Amino acid sequence: MEKQKRKRSTLPGSKMTPLMALILFLLIIYFILVAYPLFWMICNSLKTYKEIYKNIWALPKTPLWSNYALAWQRGISKYFLNSVLVTGSTIFGAIFAAALASYSLARFRFRGNQLIFVLCMGGMMLSPQVTLIPLYKIIQALHIHNTYLALIIPYTAYRIPLIVMLIRSHFLSIPKEIEESAVLDGCSSFGVFSRIFLPMSKPILLTCTILIAYYAWNEFLYAIIFIDSDKFRTIPAGLMNLRDALQTDWGVLLAGMTISATPLVTLFLLMQKQFIRGMTAGSVKG
């Protein structure tokens, strides 16, 4: 019995070392820094205007759930649907184009292969704010100003370089023997892409989905410049309509912000395992 106790005490992980305790403490601090603003926003979204100004840090005495209904009626429902449409279209367009480009860059050898990849990666160094004026002129020339396409096309274009880098790196880690076996069985190049590469790349595709959704859902600058009509506004731009020049109902505004944050938080919680797997997939090759 004494020998078994000694063995158990010497097992790795049986005791918390000072370094592990320090890491755990830092993670707890980081969690508090991230979670507390969300908790504060939710608490104040359930207060009246007077309660917020009386004590902004206190818990609501009586939760005012009508703030959410009022925010939804004042236009959040319309902005929410617009954001879902724009974000969903951006995710589909960016992943479809980036996956095809990544497959060709990873599996086909042709003249200019590396040059095309370098030029594609160069798009990551281009700031969206720098291209605001020329992009506005292009959108005006294409007559898509104040439409969904005015947001979907730029969002898709600016996410493709990052997504190409991630998916291509993962495609390079897939053994060539699997592709060769499929070709011997009579599978075409597109069949190999759709039946083998895409099913084997679910973690990285879900990771890309989260990254694209985070960008497209929260983007604000293009949403207020390329869209003039309230009919096509997304949530970040639409929340400005809940503010008043003289008096803002902060409870309703915070309720609208909570509604806008809920989809992304839920998406990340549901896909956090796939997100971590996707970020580490293909990290050796590429």
PDB file of C-alpha atoms in Angstrom:
ATOM      1  CA  MET A   1       0.000   0.000   0.000  1.00  0.00           C
ATOM      2  CA  GLU A   2       2.816   2.395   0.850  1.00  0.00           C
ATOM      3  CA  LYS A   3       4.518   1.669  -2.502  1.00  0.00           C
ATOM      4  CA  GLN A   4       1.249   2.379  -4.364  1.00  0.00           C
ATOM      5  CA  LYS A   5       0.851   5.703  -2.553  1.00  0.00           C
ATOM      6  CA  ARG A   6       4.413   6.655  -3.433  1.00  0.00           C
ATOM      7  CA  LYS A   7       3.820   5.764  -7.081  1.00  0.00           C
ATOM      8  CA  ARG A   8       0.637   7.819  -7.181  1.00  0.00           C
ATOM      9  CA  SER A   9       2.397  10.804  -5.645  1.00  0.00           C
ATOM     10  CA  THR A  10       5.143  10.631  -8.274  1.00  0.00           C
ATOM     11  CA  LEU A  11       2.750  10.481 -11.229  1.00  0.00           C
ATOM     12  CA  PRO A  12       2.873  13.596 -13.475  1.00  0.00           C
ATOM     13  CA  GLY A  13      -0.027  15.902 -12.792  1.00  0.00           C
ATOM     14  CA  SER A  14      -0.782  14.433  -9.357  1.00  0.00           C
ATOM     15  CA  LYS A  15       0.339  17.675  -7.713  1.00  0.00           C
ATOM     16  CA  MET A  16      -0.056  21.229  -8.931  1.00  0.00           C
ATOM     17  CA  THR A  17       3.292  22.852  -9.477  1.00  0.00           C
ATOM     18  CA  PRO A  18       3.849  26.599  -8.908  1.00  0.00           C
ATOM     19  CA  LEU A  19       4.015  27.119 -12.664  1.00  0.00           C
ATOM     20  CA  MET A  20       0.667  25.375 -13.195  1.00  0.00           C
ATOM     21  CA  ALA A  21      -0.877  27.428 -10.391  1.00  0.00           C
ATOM     22  CA  LEU A  22       0.419  30.630 -11.984  1.00  0.00           C
ATOM     23  CA  ILE A  23      -0.959  29.641 -15.405  1.00  0.00           C
ATOM     24  CA  LEU A  24      -4.316  28.753 -13.839  1.00  0.00           C
ATOM     25  CA  PHE A  25      -4.407  32.093 -12.015  1.00  0.00           C
ATOM     26  CA  LEU A  26      -3.645  34.008 -15.221  1.00  0.00           C
ATOM     27  CA  LEU A  27      -6.346  32.084 -17.109  1.00  0.00           C
ATOM     28  CA  ILE A  28      -8.884  32.904 -14.400  1.00  0.00           C
ATOM     29  CA  ILE A  29      -7.951  36.597 -14.589  1.00  0.00           C
ATOM     30  CA  TYR A  30      -8.246  36.499 -18.374  1.00  0.00           C
ATOM     31  CA  PHE A  31     -11.670  34.826 -18.130  1.00  0.00           C
ATOM     32  CA  ILE A  32     -12.890  37.520 -15.743  1.00  0.00           C
ATOM     33  CA  LEU A  33     -11.631  40.287 -18.050  1.00  0.00           C
ATOM     34  CA  VAL A  34     -13.505  38.726 -20.988  1.00  0.00           C
ATOM     35  CA  ALA A  35     -16.682  37.589 -19.240  1.00  0.00           C
ATOM     36  CA  TYR A  36     -17.340  40.566 -16.968  1.00  0.00           C
ATOM     37  CA  PRO A  37     -18.117  43.106 -19.748  1.00  0.00           C
ATOM     38  CA  LEU A  38     -20.646  40.654 -21.163  1.00  0.00           C
ATOM     39  CA  PHE A  39     -22.138  40.127 -17.704  1.00  0.00           C
ATOM     40  CA  TRP A  40     -22.263  43.912 -17.140  1.00  0.00           C
ATOM     41  CA  MET A  41     -23.975  44.464 -20.495  1.00  0.00           C
ATOM     42  CA  ILE A  42     -26.621  41.818 -19.803  1.00  0.00           C
ATOM     43  CA  CYS A  43     -27.298  43.139 -16.284  1.00  0.00           C
ATOM     44  CA  ASN A  44     -27.754  46.739 -17.429  1.00  0.00           C
ATOM     45  CA  SER A  45     -29.934  45.661 -20.353  1.00  0.00           C
ATOM     46  CA  LEU A  46     -32.471  44.513 -17.745  1.00  0.00           C
ATOM     47  CA  LYS A  47     -32.645  47.883 -15.950  1.00  0.00           C
ATOM     48  CA  THR A  48     -34.681  51.018 -16.370  1.00  0.00           C
ATOM     49  CA  TYR A  49     -33.116  54.309 -17.416  1.00  0.00           C
ATOM     50  CA  LYS A  50     -33.138  55.594 -13.825  1.00  0.00           C
ATOM     51  CA  GLU A  51     -31.624  52.410 -12.386  1.00  0.00           C
ATOM     52  CA  ILE A  52     -28.676  52.583 -14.785  1.00  0.00           C
ATOM     53  CA  TYR A  53     -27.834  56.191 -13.815  1.00  0.00           C
ATOM     54  CA  LYS A  54     -28.465  55.571 -10.135  1.00  0.00           C
ATOM     55  CA  ASN A  55     -26.006  52.657  -9.840  1.00  0.00           C
ATOM     56  CA  ILE A  56     -24.454  51.314 -13.001  1.00  0.00           C
ATOM     57  CA  TRP A  57     -22.693  48.439 -11.199  1.00  0.00           C
ATOM     58  CA  ALA A  58     -25.674  47.087  -9.236  1.00  0.00           C
ATOM     59  CA  LEU A  59     -27.775  44.100 -10.222  1.00  0.00           C
ATOM     60  CA  PRO A  60     -31.294  44.845 -11.526  1.00  0.00           C
ATOM     61  CA  LYS A  61     -33.913  44.830  -8.780  1.00  0.00           C
ATOM     62  CA  THR A  62     -36.614  43.583 -11.142  1.00  0.00           C
ATOM     63  CA  PRO A  63     -35.406  42.263 -14.539  1.00  0.00           C
ATOM     64  CA  LEU A  64     -36.988  44.379 -17.267  1.00  0.00           C
ATOM     65  CA  TRP A  65     -37.334  41.856 -20.105  1.00  0.00           C
ATOM     66  CA  SER A  66     -39.468  44.313 -22.015  1.00  0.00           C
ATOM     67  CA  ASN A  67     -36.264  46.094 -23.060  1.00  0.00           C
ATOM     68  CA  TYR A  68     -35.523  43.188 -25.403  1.00  0.00           C
ATOM     69  CA  ALA A  69     -39.007  43.264 -26.889  1.00  0.00           C
ATOM     70  CA  LEU A  70     -38.763  47.028 -27.360  1.00  0.00           C
ATOM     71  CA  ALA A  71     -35.331  46.772 -28.996  1.00  0.00           C
ATOM     72  CA  TRP A  72     -36.639  44.054 -31.312  1.00  0.00           C
ATOM     73  CA  GLN A  73     -39.630  46.195 -32.289  1.00  0.00           C
ATOM     74  CA  ARG A  74     -37.489  49.296 -32.934  1.00  0.00           C
ATOM     75  CA  GLY A  75     -35.676  47.605 -35.786  1.00  0.00           C
ATOM     76  CA  ILE A  76     -33.262  45.054 -34.340  1.00  0.00           C
ATOM     77  CA  SER A  77     -35.314  42.287 -35.958  1.00  0.00           C
ATOM     78  CA  LYS A  78     -34.760  43.803 -39.412  1.00  0.00           C
ATOM     79  CA  TYR A  79     -31.075  44.508 -38.793  1.00  0.00           C
ATOM     80  CA  PHE A  80     -30.626  41.002 -37.403  1.00  0.00           C
ATOM     81  CA  LEU A  81     -32.025  39.383 -40.549  1.00  0.00           C
ATOM     82  CA  ASN A  82     -29.860  41.641 -42.735  1.00  0.00           C
ATOM     83  CA  SER A  83     -26.775  40.614 -40.771  1.00  0.00           C
ATOM     84  CA  VAL A  84     -27.691  36.939 -41.087  1.00  0.00           C
ATOM     85  CA  LEU A  85     -28.098  37.304 -44.852  1.00  0.00           C
ATOM     86  CA  VAL A  86     -24.865  39.255 -45.360  1.00  0.00           C
ATOM     87  CA  THR A  87     -22.818  37.051 -43.013  1.00  0.00           C
ATOM     88  CA  GLY A  88     -24.183  33.795 -44.439  1.00  0.00           C
ATOM     89  CA  SER A  89     -23.520  34.888 -48.022  1.00  0.00           C
ATOM     90  CA  THR A  90     -20.006  36.028 -47.102  1.00  0.00           C
ATOM     91  CA  ILE A  91     -19.232  32.706 -45.403  1.00  0.00           C
ATOM     92  CA  PHE A  92     -20.443  30.680 -48.383  1.00  0.00           C
ATOM     93  CA  GLY A  93     -18.701  32.837 -51.000  1.00  0.00           C
ATOM     94  CA  ALA A  94     -15.381  33.133 -49.169  1.00  0.00           C
ATOM     95  CA  ILE A  95     -15.094  29.443 -48.238  1.00  0.00           C
ATOM     96  CA  PHE A  96     -16.194  28.214 -51.683  1.00  0.00           C
ATOM     97  CA  ALA A  97     -13.725  30.455 -53.555  1.00  0.00           C
ATOM     98  CA  ALA A  98     -10.891  29.935 -51.056  1.00  0.00           C
ATOM     99  CA  ALA A  99     -11.335  26.146 -50.966  1.00  0.00           C
ATOM    100  CA  LEU A 100     -11.144  25.873 -54.770  1.00  0.00           C
ATOM    101  CA  ALA A 101      -8.118  28.180 -54.893  1.00  0.00           C
ATOM    102  CA  SER A 102      -6.422  26.298 -52.050  1.00  0.00           C
ATOM    103  CA  TYR A 103      -6.960  22.950 -53.753  1.00  0.00           C
ATOM    104  CA  SER A 104      -5.412  24.159 -57.002  1.00  0.00           C
ATOM    105  CA  LEU A 105      -2.455  25.777 -55.224  1.00  0.00           C
ATOM    106  CA  ALA A 106      -1.816  22.748 -53.018  1.00  0.00           C
ATOM    107  CA  ARG A 107      -2.267  19.886 -55.506  1.00  0.00           C
ATOM    108  CA  PHE A 108      -1.454  21.233 -58.985  1.00  0.00           C
ATOM    109  CA  ARG A 109       1.970  22.288 -60.174  1.00  0.00           C
ATOM    110  CA  PHE A 110       1.946  24.983 -62.854  1.00  0.00           C
ATOM    111  CA  ARG A 111       4.008  28.005 -63.808  1.00  0.00           C
ATOM    112  CA  GLY A 112       3.362  30.894 -61.477  1.00  0.00           C
ATOM    113  CA  ASN A 113       1.930  28.728 -58.684  1.00  0.00           C
ATOM    114  CA  GLN A 114       4.014  30.299 -55.924  1.00  0.00           C
ATOM    115  CA  LEU A 115       3.645  33.786 -57.390  1.00  0.00           C
ATOM    116  CA  ILE A 116      -0.143  33.530 -57.287  1.00  0.00           C
ATOM    117  CA  PHE A 117       0.020  32.331 -53.687  1.00  0.00           C
ATOM    118  CA  VAL A 118       2.308  35.220 -52.687  1.00  0.00           C
ATOM    119  CA  LEU A 119       0.034  37.747 -54.405  1.00  0.00           C
ATOM    120  CA  CYS A 120      -2.962  36.232 -52.621  1.00  0.00           C
ATOM    121  CA  MET A 121      -1.183  36.495 -49.267  1.00  0.00           C
ATOM    122  CA  GLY A 122      -0.350  40.092 -50.117  1.00  0.00           C
ATOM    123  CA  GLY A 123      -4.033  40.848 -49.710  1.00  0.00           C
ATOM    124  CA  MET A 124      -3.608  40.278 -45.957  1.00  0.00           C
ATOM    125  CA  MET A 125      -1.368  43.354 -45.786  1.00  0.00           C
ATOM    126  CA  LEU A 126      -4.002  45.573 -47.416  1.00  0.00           C
ATOM    127  CA  SER A 127      -6.066  47.434 -44.854  1.00  0.00           C
ATOM    128  CA  PRO A 128      -9.774  47.846 -45.681  1.00  0.00           C
ATOM    129  CA  GLN A 129      -9.643  51.468 -44.523  1.00  0.00           C
ATOM    130  CA  VAL A 130      -6.956  52.320 -47.090  1.00  0.00           C
ATOM    131  CA  THR A 131      -9.124  51.148 -49.994  1.00  0.00           C
ATOM    132  CA  LEU A 132     -12.272  52.902 -48.819  1.00  0.00           C
ATOM    133  CA  ILE A 133     -12.362  55.693 -51.432  1.00  0.00           C
ATOM    134  CA  PRO A 134     -11.446  53.618 -54.550  1.00  0.00           C
ATOM    135  CA  LEU A 135     -13.756  50.834 -53.404  1.00  0.00           C
ATOM    136  CA  TYR A 136     -16.598  53.327 -52.978  1.00  0.00           C
ATOM    137  CA  LYS A 137     -16.047  54.541 -56.559  1.00  0.00           C
ATOM    138  CA  ILE A 138     -16.038  50.959 -57.868  1.00  0.00           C
ATOM    139  CA  ILE A 139     -19.286  50.190 -56.064  1.00  0.00           C
ATOM    140  CA  GLN A 140     -20.854  53.333 -57.488  1.00  0.00           C
ATOM    141  CA  ALA A 141     -19.695  52.377 -61.003  1.00  0.00           C
ATOM    142  CA  LEU A 142     -21.158  48.873 -60.620  1.00  0.00           C
ATOM    143  CA  HIS A 143     -24.479  50.378 -59.420  1.00  0.00           C
ATOM    144  CA  ILE A 144     -24.592  48.148 -56.346  1.00  0.00           C
ATOM    145  CA  HIS A 145     -24.425  50.982 -53.803  1.00  0.00           C
ATOM    146  CA  ASN A 146     -27.063  50.638 -51.079  1.00  0.00           C
ATOM    147  CA  THR A 147     -27.570  46.913 -51.777  1.00  0.00           C
ATOM    148  CA  TYR A 148     -26.529  43.720 -50.028  1.00  0.00           C
ATOM    149  CA  LEU A 149     -23.830  43.170 -52.656  1.00  0.00           C
ATOM    150  CA  ALA A 150     -22.099  46.370 -51.562  1.00  0.00           C
ATOM    151  CA  LEU A 151     -21.236  44.570 -48.323  1.00  0.00           C
ATOM    152  CA  ILE A 152     -21.043  40.931 -49.408  1.00  0.00           C
ATOM    153  CA  ILE A 153     -18.462  41.423 -52.187  1.00  0.00           C
ATOM    154  CA  PRO A 154     -15.914  43.460 -50.134  1.00  0.00           C
ATOM    155  CA  TYR A 155     -16.337  41.233 -47.074  1.00  0.00           C
ATOM    156  CA  THR A 156     -15.729  38.132 -49.193  1.00  0.00           C
ATOM    157  CA  ALA A 157     -12.720  39.627 -50.961  1.00  0.00           C
ATOM    158  CA  TYR A 158     -11.013  40.690 -47.737  1.00  0.00           C
ATOM    159  CA  ARG A 159     -11.460  37.285 -46.061  1.00  0.00           C
ATOM    160  CA  ILE A 160     -10.226  35.145 -48.969  1.00  0.00           C
ATOM    161  CA  PRO A 161      -6.432  35.633 -48.383  1.00  0.00           C
ATOM    162  CA  LEU A 162      -6.559  34.462 -44.767  1.00  0.00           C
ATOM    163  CA  ILE A 163      -8.876  31.553 -45.580  1.00  0.00           C
ATOM    164  CA  VAL A 164      -6.688  30.457 -48.513  1.00  0.00           C
ATOM    165  CA  MET A 165      -3.653  30.352 -46.227  1.00  0.00           C
ATOM    166  CA  LEU A 166      -5.441  28.195 -43.625  1.00  0.00           C
ATOM    167  CA  ILE A 167      -7.148  25.775 -46.028  1.00  0.00           C
ATOM    168  CA  ARG A 168      -4.097  25.376 -48.271  1.00  0.00           C
ATOM    169  CA  SER A 169      -1.958  24.526 -45.254  1.00  0.00           C
ATOM    170  CA  HIS A 170      -4.443  21.835 -44.261  1.00  0.00           C
ATOM    171  CA  PHE A 171      -4.707  20.436 -47.800  1.00  0.00           C
ATOM    172  CA  LEU A 172      -0.916  20.032 -47.908  1.00  0.00           C
ATOM    173  CA  SER A 173      -1.107  17.811 -44.817  1.00  0.00           C
ATOM    174  CA  ILE A 174      -3.480  15.322 -46.502  1.00  0.00           C
ATOM    175  CA  PRO A 175      -1.511  12.284 -47.795  1.00  0.00           C
ATOM    176  CA  LYS A 176      -1.185  12.123 -51.564  1.00  0.00           C
ATOM    177  CA  GLU A 177      -1.820   8.365 -51.472  1.00  0.00           C
ATOM    178  CA  ILE A 178      -5.493   9.022 -50.698  1.00  0.00           C
ATOM    179  CA  GLU A 179      -5.813  11.242 -53.743  1.00  0.00           C
ATOM    180  CA  GLU A 180      -3.955   8.753 -55.953  1.00  0.00           C
ATOM    181  CA  SER A 181      -6.239   5.904 -54.847  1.00  0.00           C
ATOM    182  CA  ALA A 182      -9.317   7.967 -55.694  1.00  0.00           C
ATOM    183  CA  VAL A 183      -7.919   8.823 -59.141  1.00  0.00           C
ATOM    184  CA  LEU A 184      -7.207   5.125 -59.826  1.00  0.00           C
ATOM    185  CA  ASP A 185     -10.833   4.387 -58.919  1.00  0.00           C
ATOM    186  CA  GLY A 186     -11.931   6.813 -61.636  1.00  0.00           C
ATOM    187  CA  CYS A 187     -12.615   9.907 -59.523  1.00  0.00           C
ATOM    188  CA  SER A 188     -12.149  13.258 -61.274  1.00  0.00           C
ATOM    189  CA  SER A 189     -10.219  16.189 -59.808  1.00  0.00           C
ATOM    190  CA  PHE A 190     -13.421  17.911 -58.704  1.00  0.00           C
ATOM    191  CA  GLY A 191     -14.634  14.590 -57.286  1.00  0.00           C
ATOM    192  CA  VAL A 192     -11.469  14.271 -55.220  1.00  0.00           C
ATOM    193  CA  PHE A 193     -11.984  17.824 -54.006  1.00  0.00           C
ATOM    194  CA  SER A 194     -15.666  17.431 -53.112  1.00  0.00           C
ATOM    195  CA  ARG A 195     -15.698  13.819 -51.858  1.00  0.00           C
ATOM    196  CA  ILE A 196     -12.330  13.547 -50.102  1.00  0.00           C
ATOM    197  CA  PHE A 197     -10.729  16.896 -49.334  1.00  0.00           C
ATOM    198  CA  LEU A 198     -13.806  18.749 -48.112  1.00  0.00           C
ATOM    199  CA  PRO A 199     -15.095  15.964 -45.789  1.00  0.00           C
ATOM    200  CA  MET A 200     -11.588  15.564 -44.334  1.00  0.00           C
ATOM    201  CA  SER A 201     -11.309  19.311 -43.762  1.00  0.00           C
ATOM    202  CA  LYS A 202     -14.353  19.936 -41.571  1.00  0.00           C
ATOM    203  CA  PRO A 203     -12.368  21.328 -38.587  1.00  0.00           C
ATOM    204  CA  ILE A 204     -10.519  23.916 -40.681  1.00  0.00           C
ATOM    205  CA  LEU A 205     -13.691  24.832 -42.579  1.00  0.00           C
ATOM    206  CA  LEU A 206     -15.553  25.392 -39.312  1.00  0.00           C
ATOM    207  CA  THR A 207     -12.632  27.477 -38.059  1.00  0.00           C
ATOM    208  CA  CYS A 208     -12.835  29.598 -41.194  1.00  0.00           C
ATOM    209  CA  THR A 209     -16.586  29.923 -40.674  1.00  0.00           C
ATOM    210  CA  ILE A 210     -16.035  31.414 -37.210  1.00  0.00           C
ATOM    211  CA  LEU A 211     -13.357  33.826 -38.434  1.00  0.00           C
ATOM    212  CA  ILE A 212     -15.480  35.037 -41.351  1.00  0.00           C
ATOM    213  CA  ALA A 213     -18.626  35.331 -39.248  1.00  0.00           C
ATOM    214  CA  TYR A 214     -16.793  37.368 -36.606  1.00  0.00           C
ATOM    215  CA  TYR A 215     -15.573  39.833 -39.232  1.00  0.00           C
ATOM    216  CA  ALA A 216     -18.740  40.144 -41.313  1.00  0.00           C
ATOM    217  CA  TRP A 217     -21.121  40.329 -38.344  1.00  0.00           C
ATOM    218  CA  ASN A 218     -19.198  43.092 -36.531  1.00  0.00           C
ATOM    219  CA  GLU A 219     -17.953  45.175 -39.486  1.00  0.00           C
ATOM    220  CA  PHE A 220     -19.041  48.786 -39.069  1.00  0.00           C
ATOM    221  CA  LEU A 221     -17.177  51.135 -41.427  1.00  0.00           C
ATOM    222  CA  TYR A 222     -18.395  49.747 -44.746  1.00  0.00           C
ATOM    223  CA  ALA A 223     -21.858  49.169 -43.296  1.00  0.00           C
ATOM    224  CA  ILE A 224     -22.434  52.878 -42.663  1.00  0.00           C
ATOM    225  CA  ILE A 225     -20.742  54.176 -45.848  1.00  0.00           C
ATOM    226  CA  PHE A 226     -21.944  51.757 -48.524  1.00  0.00           C
ATOM    227  CA  ILE A 227     -25.501  51.521 -47.150  1.00  0.00           C
ATOM    228  CA  ASP A 228     -27.781  54.567 -46.959  1.00  0.00           C
ATOM    229  CA  SER A 229     -31.200  52.977 -46.627  1.00  0.00           C
ATOM    230  CA  ASP A 230     -32.401  51.661 -43.285  1.00  0.00           C
ATOM    231  CA  LYS A 231     -33.806  48.679 -45.182  1.00  0.00           C
ATOM    232  CA  PHE A 232     -30.352  47.149 -45.778  1.00  0.00           C
ATOM    233  CA  ARG A 233     -28.530  48.125 -42.587  1.00  0.00           C
ATOM    234  CA  THR A 234     -26.821  45.450 -40.524  1.00  0.00           C
ATOM    235  CA  ILE A 235     -26.789  45.319 -36.722  1.00  0.00           C
ATOM    236  CA  PRO A 236     -23.587  47.370 -36.052  1.00  0.00           C
ATOM    237  CA  ALA A 237     -24.897  50.280 -38.141  1.00  0.00           C
ATOM    238  CA  GLY A 238     -28.508  49.779 -37.068  1.00  0.00           C
ATOM    239  CA  LEU A 239     -27.694  50.094 -33.373  1.00  0.00           C
ATOM    240  CA  MET A 240     -26.892  53.763 -34.008  1.00  0.00           C
ATOM    241  CA  ASN A 241     -30.593  54.351 -34.652  1.00  0.00           C
ATOM    242  CA  LEU A 242     -31.335  53.390 -31.042  1.00  0.00           C
ATOM    243  CA  ARG A 243     -29.335  56.392 -29.848  1.00  0.00           C
ATOM    244  CA  ASP A 244     -30.925  59.804 -29.435  1.00  0.00           C
ATOM    245  CA  ALA A 245     -29.198  63.164 -29.531  1.00  0.00           C
ATOM    246  CA  LEU A 246     -30.826  64.311 -26.285  1.00  0.00           C
ATOM    247  CA  GLN A 247     -31.601  61.189 -24.275  1.00  0.00           C
ATOM    248  CA  THR A 248     -30.666  57.577 -25.041  1.00  0.00           C
ATOM    249  CA  ASP A 249     -32.554  54.693 -23.476  1.00  0.00           C
ATOM    250  CA  TRP A 250     -29.449  52.742 -22.510  1.00  0.00           C
ATOM    251  CA  GLY A 251     -31.425  49.726 -21.324  1.00  0.00           C
ATOM    252  CA  VAL A 252     -32.929  49.238 -24.790  1.00  0.00           C
ATOM    253  CA  LEU A 253     -29.592  49.948 -26.499  1.00  0.00           C
ATOM    254  CA  LEU A 254     -27.756  47.420 -24.317  1.00  0.00           C
ATOM    255  CA  ALA A 255     -30.534  44.918 -24.971  1.00  0.00           C
ATOM    256  CA  GLY A 256     -29.948  45.380 -28.693  1.00  0.00           C
ATOM    257  CA  MET A 257     -26.196  44.912 -28.189  1.00  0.00           C
ATOM    258  CA  THR A 258     -26.858  41.715 -26.244  1.00  0.00           C
ATOM    259  CA  ILE A 259     -29.031  40.387 -29.058  1.00  0.00           C
ATOM    260  CA  SER A 260     -26.307  41.206 -31.573  1.00  0.00           C
ATOM    261  CA  ALA A 261     -23.606  39.469 -29.510  1.00  0.00           C
ATOM    262  CA  THR A 262     -25.599  36.308 -28.791  1.00  0.00           C
ATOM    263  CA  PRO A 263     -25.195  34.553 -32.203  1.00  0.00           C
ATOM    264  CA  LEU A 264     -21.394  34.852 -32.276  1.00  0.00           C
ATOM    265  CA  VAL A 265     -20.969  33.769 -28.652  1.00  0.00           C
ATOM    266  CA  THR A 266     -23.256  30.794 -29.252  1.00  0.00           C
ATOM    267  CA  LEU A 267     -21.457  29.891 -32.494  1.00  0.00           C
ATOM    268  CA  PHE A 268     -18.068  29.907 -30.804  1.00  0.00           C
ATOM    269  CA  LEU A 269     -19.270  27.861 -27.827  1.00  0.00           C
ATOM    270  CA  LEU A 270     -20.722  25.225 -30.161  1.00  0.00           C
ATOM    271  CA  MET A 271     -17.616  25.062 -32.347  1.00  0.00           C
ATOM    272  CA  GLN A 272     -14.790  25.694 -29.875  1.00  0.00           C
ATOM    273  CA  LYS A 273     -13.388  22.161 -30.158  1.00  0.00           C
ATOM    274  CA  GLN A 274     -13.410  22.297 -33.952  1.00  0.00           C
ATOM    275  CA  PHE A 275     -11.929  25.796 -33.800  1.00  0.00           C
ATOM    276  CA  ILE A 276      -8.907  24.618 -31.798  1.00  0.00           C
ATOM    277  CA  ARG A 277      -8.469  21.549 -34.021  1.00  0.00           C
ATOM    278  CA  GLY A 278      -8.727  23.688 -37.131  1.00  0.00           C
ATOM    279  CA  MET A 279      -6.160  26.224 -35.954  1.00  0.00           C
ATOM    280  CA  THR A 280      -3.620  23.432 -35.307  1.00  0.00           C
ATOM    281  CA  ALA A 281      -4.439  21.404 -38.437  1.00  0.00           C
ATOM    282  CA  GLY A 282      -1.769  21.553 -41.082  1.00  0.00           C
ATOM    283  CA  SER A 283       0.581  23.500 -38.827  1.00  0.00           C
ATOM    284  CA  VAL A 284       3.522  21.271 -39.724  1.00  0.00           C
ATOM    285  CA  LYS A 285       3.394  21.562 -43.498  1.00  0.00           C
ATOM    286  CA  GLY A 286       2.750  24.562 -45.720  1.00  0.00           C
TER     287      GLY A 286
END
